[in-house]
Amino acid sequence: SKKFTVSSFQKAKKDKKKISMLTAYDYSTAKLLDQAEVDSLLVGDSLGMVMLGYENTLQVTMEDMVHHCKAVSRGAKRAMVIGDMPFLSYHISIEESVRNAGRLIQEGGVHAVKLEGGRDVIDQVSAIVKAQIPVIGHLGLTPQSINMFGGFKVQGKNEETARKILEDAMLLQEAGVFAIVLECVPEKLAKLISEKLDIPTIGIGAGKYCDGQVLVTQDMLGMYTDFTPKFVKQYANLNEAIIDATKAYVNEMEEGIFPSKEHTFQIDDEVIEKLY
Ligand code: KIV
Ligand code: NA
């Protein structure tokens, strides 16, 4: 079916059709998710934790992001591919921010970028949009601010912090983002923001009223269990499937069951006899 684009995001909001998003970090997974017709694939900086084993996302570099964006964009045919801008890639200067966003497009092959924050990054967002690079905002629990928050916790529970998130959402919309990820905010705040905005919201731990949802694929498939937030639903238990398959392989190999004839190449006996 048809390619999912920035205009598809706007059309989905208008038609009240939910937008699906999943993370992808590599070619073969991206290809599978694309075949399943997910609307958009996010090369999230969560790859630092899920793919690289870091404790949080702060050590992820532009090089890491470009590397994984290349792989995912080669695997996606229909889905829109979005690349996360890593920590410090959009904080130093406007120029560096546009350059780095441009690298994800030009070298990474993605269609859009995502960055965290509201009023603090508005000038960067405007400049990147002016360079014709579509941007997604990200508010609420923004994991690159983990040291400021002092942990992974729900954001926007009192009037002051809820108002700040709402205002940031309006500012981002004005600056030209085409969607906003809302992470770990109360359901009714996400509902209010989704109603006030003309652009779609994509929720993660933000309840059912968002215009779309995103999950980390390895969480959804049950293959990353270092840390499972409340908002994750497991649609498969690939952990178990992978461990069981691995045990079966090791076992059959030790027992001499694998490789059997069907997985083996043959040579004529008379040829081999000459070599003995
Ligand atoms: O990095 C990521 O996976 C994300 C999503 C959780 C929104 O930013
Ligand atoms: Na991210």
Coordinates of C-alpha atoms and ligand atoms in Angstrom, one line a residue:
S1 CA 0.0 0.0 0.0
K2 CA 0.9 3.7 -0.2
K3 CA 4.0 5.2 1.4
F4 CA 3.4 6.9 4.8
T5 CA 4.5 10.5 4.7
V6 CA 4.3 13.8 6.6
S7 CA 1.0 14.5 4.9
S8 CA -0.3 11.0 6.0
F9 CA 0.3 12.2 9.6
Q10 CA -1.9 15.3 9.0
K11 CA -4.6 13.3 7.1
A12 CA -4.7 10.6 9.8
K13 CA -5.4 13.4 12.4
K14 CA -8.1 14.9 10.3
D15 CA -9.7 11.5 9.6
K16 CA -9.4 10.4 13.3
K17 CA -7.3 7.4 12.2
K18 CA -4.7 6.2 14.7
I19 CA -1.0 6.4 13.7
S20 CA 1.2 3.4 14.5
M21 CA 4.9 3.8 15.3
L22 CA 7.5 1.3 16.5
T23 CA 11.2 1.6 17.1
A24 CA 13.7 -0.1 14.7
Y25 CA 17.4 -0.2 14.8
D26 CA 18.4 -2.7 12.1
Y27 CA 17.6 -3.7 8.5
S28 CA 16.0 -7.1 9.1
T29 CA 13.7 -6.0 11.9
A30 CA 12.8 -2.8 10.0
K31 CA 11.8 -5.0 7.0
L32 CA 9.5 -7.2 9.1
L33 CA 7.8 -4.3 10.8
D34 CA 7.4 -2.6 7.4
Q35 CA 5.8 -5.8 6.0
A36 CA 3.4 -5.8 8.9
E37 CA 2.4 -2.3 7.7
V38 CA 3.3 -0.2 10.7
D39 CA 3.0 3.5 9.7
S40 CA 6.3 4.7 11.0
L41 CA 9.6 3.5 12.2
L42 CA 11.6 5.4 14.8
V43 CA 15.3 4.9 15.0
G44 CA 15.2 5.9 18.7
D45 CA 18.2 6.8 20.7
S46 CA 16.8 4.1 23.0
L47 CA 19.1 2.0 20.8
G48 CA 21.8 3.0 23.3
M49 CA 20.1 0.8 25.9
V50 CA 18.5 -1.9 23.7
M51 CA 21.2 -2.4 21.1
L52 CA 24.4 -1.2 22.8
G53 CA 23.7 -2.1 26.5
Y54 CA 24.2 1.4 27.9
E55 CA 22.3 2.4 31.1
N56 CA 20.6 5.4 29.5
T57 CA 20.6 7.3 26.2
L58 CA 23.2 9.9 27.0
Q59 CA 26.2 8.1 25.5
V60 CA 24.6 7.7 22.1
T61 CA 26.5 9.7 19.4
M62 CA 25.7 11.1 16.0
E63 CA 27.9 8.3 14.5
D64 CA 25.7 5.6 16.3
M65 CA 22.6 7.3 15.0
V66 CA 23.8 7.6 11.4
H67 CA 24.9 3.9 11.4
H68 CA 21.5 2.6 12.6
C69 CA 19.5 5.1 10.5
K70 CA 21.2 3.7 7.3
A71 CA 20.2 0.2 8.2
V72 CA 16.6 1.0 9.0
S73 CA 16.0 3.2 6.0
R74 CA 17.3 0.3 3.7
G75 CA 14.7 -2.0 5.3
A76 CA 11.6 0.3 5.1
K77 CA 9.6 0.5 1.9
R78 CA 6.3 1.9 3.1
A79 CA 6.9 3.1 6.6
M80 CA 8.1 6.7 7.3
V81 CA 11.5 6.5 9.0
I82 CA 12.3 9.0 11.7
G83 CA 15.8 9.4 13.3
D84 CA 16.3 10.6 16.9
M85 CA 18.8 13.4 17.4
P86 CA 21.1 12.3 20.2
F87 CA 22.1 14.2 23.3
L88 CA 24.2 17.3 22.6
S89 CA 23.6 17.1 18.8
Y90 CA 21.2 20.0 19.0
H91 CA 22.2 21.9 22.1
I92 CA 25.5 23.6 21.2
S93 CA 24.4 26.0 18.4
I94 CA 21.7 26.4 15.7
E95 CA 24.3 25.7 13.0
E96 CA 25.4 22.4 14.6
S97 CA 21.7 21.4 15.1
V98 CA 20.9 21.9 11.4
R99 CA 24.1 20.2 10.3
N100 CA 23.3 17.2 12.5
A101 CA 19.6 16.9 11.5
G102 CA 20.8 17.1 7.9
R103 CA 23.3 14.3 8.4
L104 CA 20.5 12.0 9.5
I105 CA 18.6 12.8 6.3
Q106 CA 21.6 12.9 3.9
E107 CA 23.8 10.0 5.3
G108 CA 21.2 8.1 7.4
G109 CA 18.5 8.2 4.7
V110 CA 15.6 9.0 7.1
H111 CA 12.6 11.2 6.3
A112 CA 12.4 13.2 9.5
V113 CA 14.1 13.8 12.8
K114 CA 12.9 13.9 16.4
L115 CA 14.3 15.9 19.3
E116 CA 13.5 16.3 22.9
G117 CA 12.2 19.5 24.6
G118 CA 10.0 22.5 24.2
R119 CA 10.8 26.2 24.8
D120 CA 14.6 25.5 25.3
V121 CA 15.0 24.1 21.8
I122 CA 12.4 26.2 19.8
D123 CA 15.1 28.2 17.8
Q124 CA 16.8 24.9 16.8
V125 CA 13.4 23.4 15.7
S126 CA 12.6 26.5 13.6
A127 CA 16.0 26.4 11.9
I128 CA 15.8 22.7 11.1
V129 CA 12.3 23.1 9.7
K130 CA 13.5 26.0 7.6
A131 CA 16.1 23.7 6.2
Q132 CA 13.1 21.6 4.9
I133 CA 13.7 18.8 7.4
P134 CA 10.5 17.6 9.0
V135 CA 10.7 17.5 12.8
I136 CA 8.8 15.6 15.5
G137 CA 8.8 17.1 19.0
H138 CA 9.1 15.0 22.2
L139 CA 7.7 16.2 25.6
G140 CA 6.9 14.8 29.0
L141 CA 9.5 12.3 30.2
T142 CA 12.4 13.2 27.9
P143 CA 15.1 10.6 28.7
Q144 CA 18.0 12.8 27.7
S145 CA 17.0 15.0 30.8
I146 CA 17.3 12.0 33.1
N147 CA 20.0 13.6 35.3
M148 CA 17.8 16.7 35.7
F149 CA 14.6 14.7 36.5
G150 CA 16.5 12.4 38.8
G151 CA 15.0 9.2 37.4
F152 CA 12.4 7.9 35.0
K153 CA 9.1 9.2 36.3
V154 CA 5.7 10.5 35.1
Q155 CA 5.8 14.2 34.2
G156 CA 3.1 16.9 34.3
K157 CA 1.1 15.8 37.4
N158 CA 0.6 19.2 39.0
E159 CA -0.8 22.4 37.4
E160 CA 2.5 24.1 36.9
T161 CA 4.3 21.2 35.2
A162 CA 1.1 20.2 33.2
R163 CA 0.8 23.8 32.0
K164 CA 4.4 23.9 30.9
I165 CA 4.0 20.8 28.8
L166 CA 0.8 22.2 27.2
E167 CA 2.5 25.5 26.4
D168 CA 5.6 23.7 25.1
A169 CA 3.4 21.6 22.8
M170 CA 1.8 24.8 21.4
L171 CA 5.2 26.4 20.9
L172 CA 6.5 23.4 19.1
Q173 CA 3.5 23.4 16.8
E174 CA 4.1 27.1 16.0
A175 CA 7.7 26.3 15.3
G176 CA 6.6 23.9 12.6
V177 CA 6.9 20.3 14.0
F178 CA 4.5 17.9 12.3
A179 CA 3.8 15.7 15.3
I180 CA 4.7 15.5 19.0
V181 CA 5.6 12.4 21.1
L182 CA 4.2 12.6 24.6
E183 CA 6.0 10.2 27.0
C184 CA 4.8 9.3 30.5
V185 CA 2.2 12.0 31.1
P186 CA -1.2 11.5 32.7
E187 CA -3.9 10.3 30.2
K188 CA -6.1 13.4 30.7
L189 CA -3.3 15.8 30.0
A190 CA -2.4 13.9 26.8
K191 CA -6.1 14.1 25.8
L192 CA -6.2 17.9 26.4
I193 CA -3.0 18.4 24.4
S194 CA -4.2 16.2 21.6
E195 CA -7.5 18.2 21.4
K196 CA -5.8 21.6 21.4
L197 CA -3.2 20.7 18.7
D198 CA -3.8 20.6 15.0
I199 CA -0.9 18.2 14.6
P200 CA -1.0 14.6 15.8
T201 CA 0.3 13.4 19.2
I202 CA 2.1 10.0 19.5
G203 CA 1.8 8.6 23.0
I204 CA 4.0 6.3 25.0
G205 CA 2.7 5.9 28.5
A206 CA 0.3 8.7 27.7
G207 CA -3.0 6.9 27.4
K208 CA -5.4 6.1 24.7
Y209 CA -6.5 9.5 23.5
C210 CA -3.3 10.3 21.7
D211 CA -3.5 10.4 17.9
G212 CA -1.1 7.5 17.7
Q213 CA 1.1 5.2 19.8
V214 CA 4.8 4.3 19.9
L215 CA 6.5 1.4 21.7
V216 CA 10.1 0.1 21.8
T217 CA 9.8 -3.0 19.5
Q218 CA 12.0 -5.1 21.8
D219 CA 9.7 -4.3 24.7
M220 CA 6.6 -5.1 22.7
L221 CA 8.1 -8.4 21.5
G222 CA 9.3 -9.3 25.0
M223 CA 13.0 -9.5 24.0
Y224 CA 14.4 -6.7 26.2
T225 CA 13.7 -7.3 29.9
D226 CA 16.5 -5.2 31.6
F227 CA 13.8 -2.8 32.6
T228 CA 10.0 -2.9 31.7
P229 CA 8.0 0.3 32.3
K230 CA 4.3 0.1 33.3
F231 CA 3.2 1.3 29.9
V232 CA 4.7 -1.7 28.0
K233 CA 2.4 -4.4 26.7
Q234 CA 4.1 -7.6 25.5
Y235 CA 2.6 -8.9 22.3
A236 CA 5.0 -11.8 22.1
N237 CA 7.6 -13.6 24.3
L238 CA 10.6 -13.7 22.0
N239 CA 12.8 -14.0 25.1
E240 CA 11.5 -17.4 25.7
A241 CA 11.4 -18.3 21.9
I242 CA 15.0 -17.2 21.5
I243 CA 16.3 -19.1 24.6
D244 CA 14.3 -22.2 23.6
A245 CA 15.6 -22.2 20.0
T246 CA 19.2 -21.6 21.2
K247 CA 19.0 -24.5 23.6
A248 CA 17.5 -26.8 20.9
Y249 CA 20.3 -25.8 18.5
V250 CA 23.1 -26.4 21.0
N251 CA 21.5 -29.7 22.1
E252 CA 21.0 -31.1 18.5
M253 CA 24.5 -30.0 17.6
E254 CA 26.0 -31.8 20.6
E255 CA 23.9 -34.9 19.9
G256 CA 25.0 -35.0 16.2
I257 CA 21.4 -34.4 15.0
F258 CA 22.4 -31.2 13.4
P259 CA 23.6 -30.8 10.7
S260 CA 21.7 -33.6 9.0
K261 CA 21.9 -34.6 5.3
E262 CA 19.5 -31.9 4.1
H263 CA 21.8 -29.1 5.4
T264 CA 25.0 -30.7 4.0
F265 CA 26.8 -30.6 0.7
Q266 CA 27.9 -33.9 -0.9
I267 CA 30.8 -35.0 -3.2
D268 CA 31.1 -38.2 -5.3
D269 CA 32.8 -41.0 -3.3
E270 CA 35.2 -41.7 -6.1
V271 CA 36.5 -38.1 -6.0
I272 CA 37.0 -38.2 -2.2
E273 CA 38.7 -41.7 -2.3
K274 CA 41.5 -40.3 -4.5
L275 CA 42.4 -37.8 -1.7
Y276 CA 42.7 -40.4 1.1
Ligands
KIV1 O1 14.2 6.5 21.7 C1 13.1 6.1 21.7 O2 12.8 4.9 21.5 C2 12.0 7.1 21.8 C3 10.6 6.6 22.0 C4 10.4 5.8 23.2 C5 9.6 7.7 21.8 O3 12.3 8.3 21.9
NA2 NA 14.5 8.8 22.0

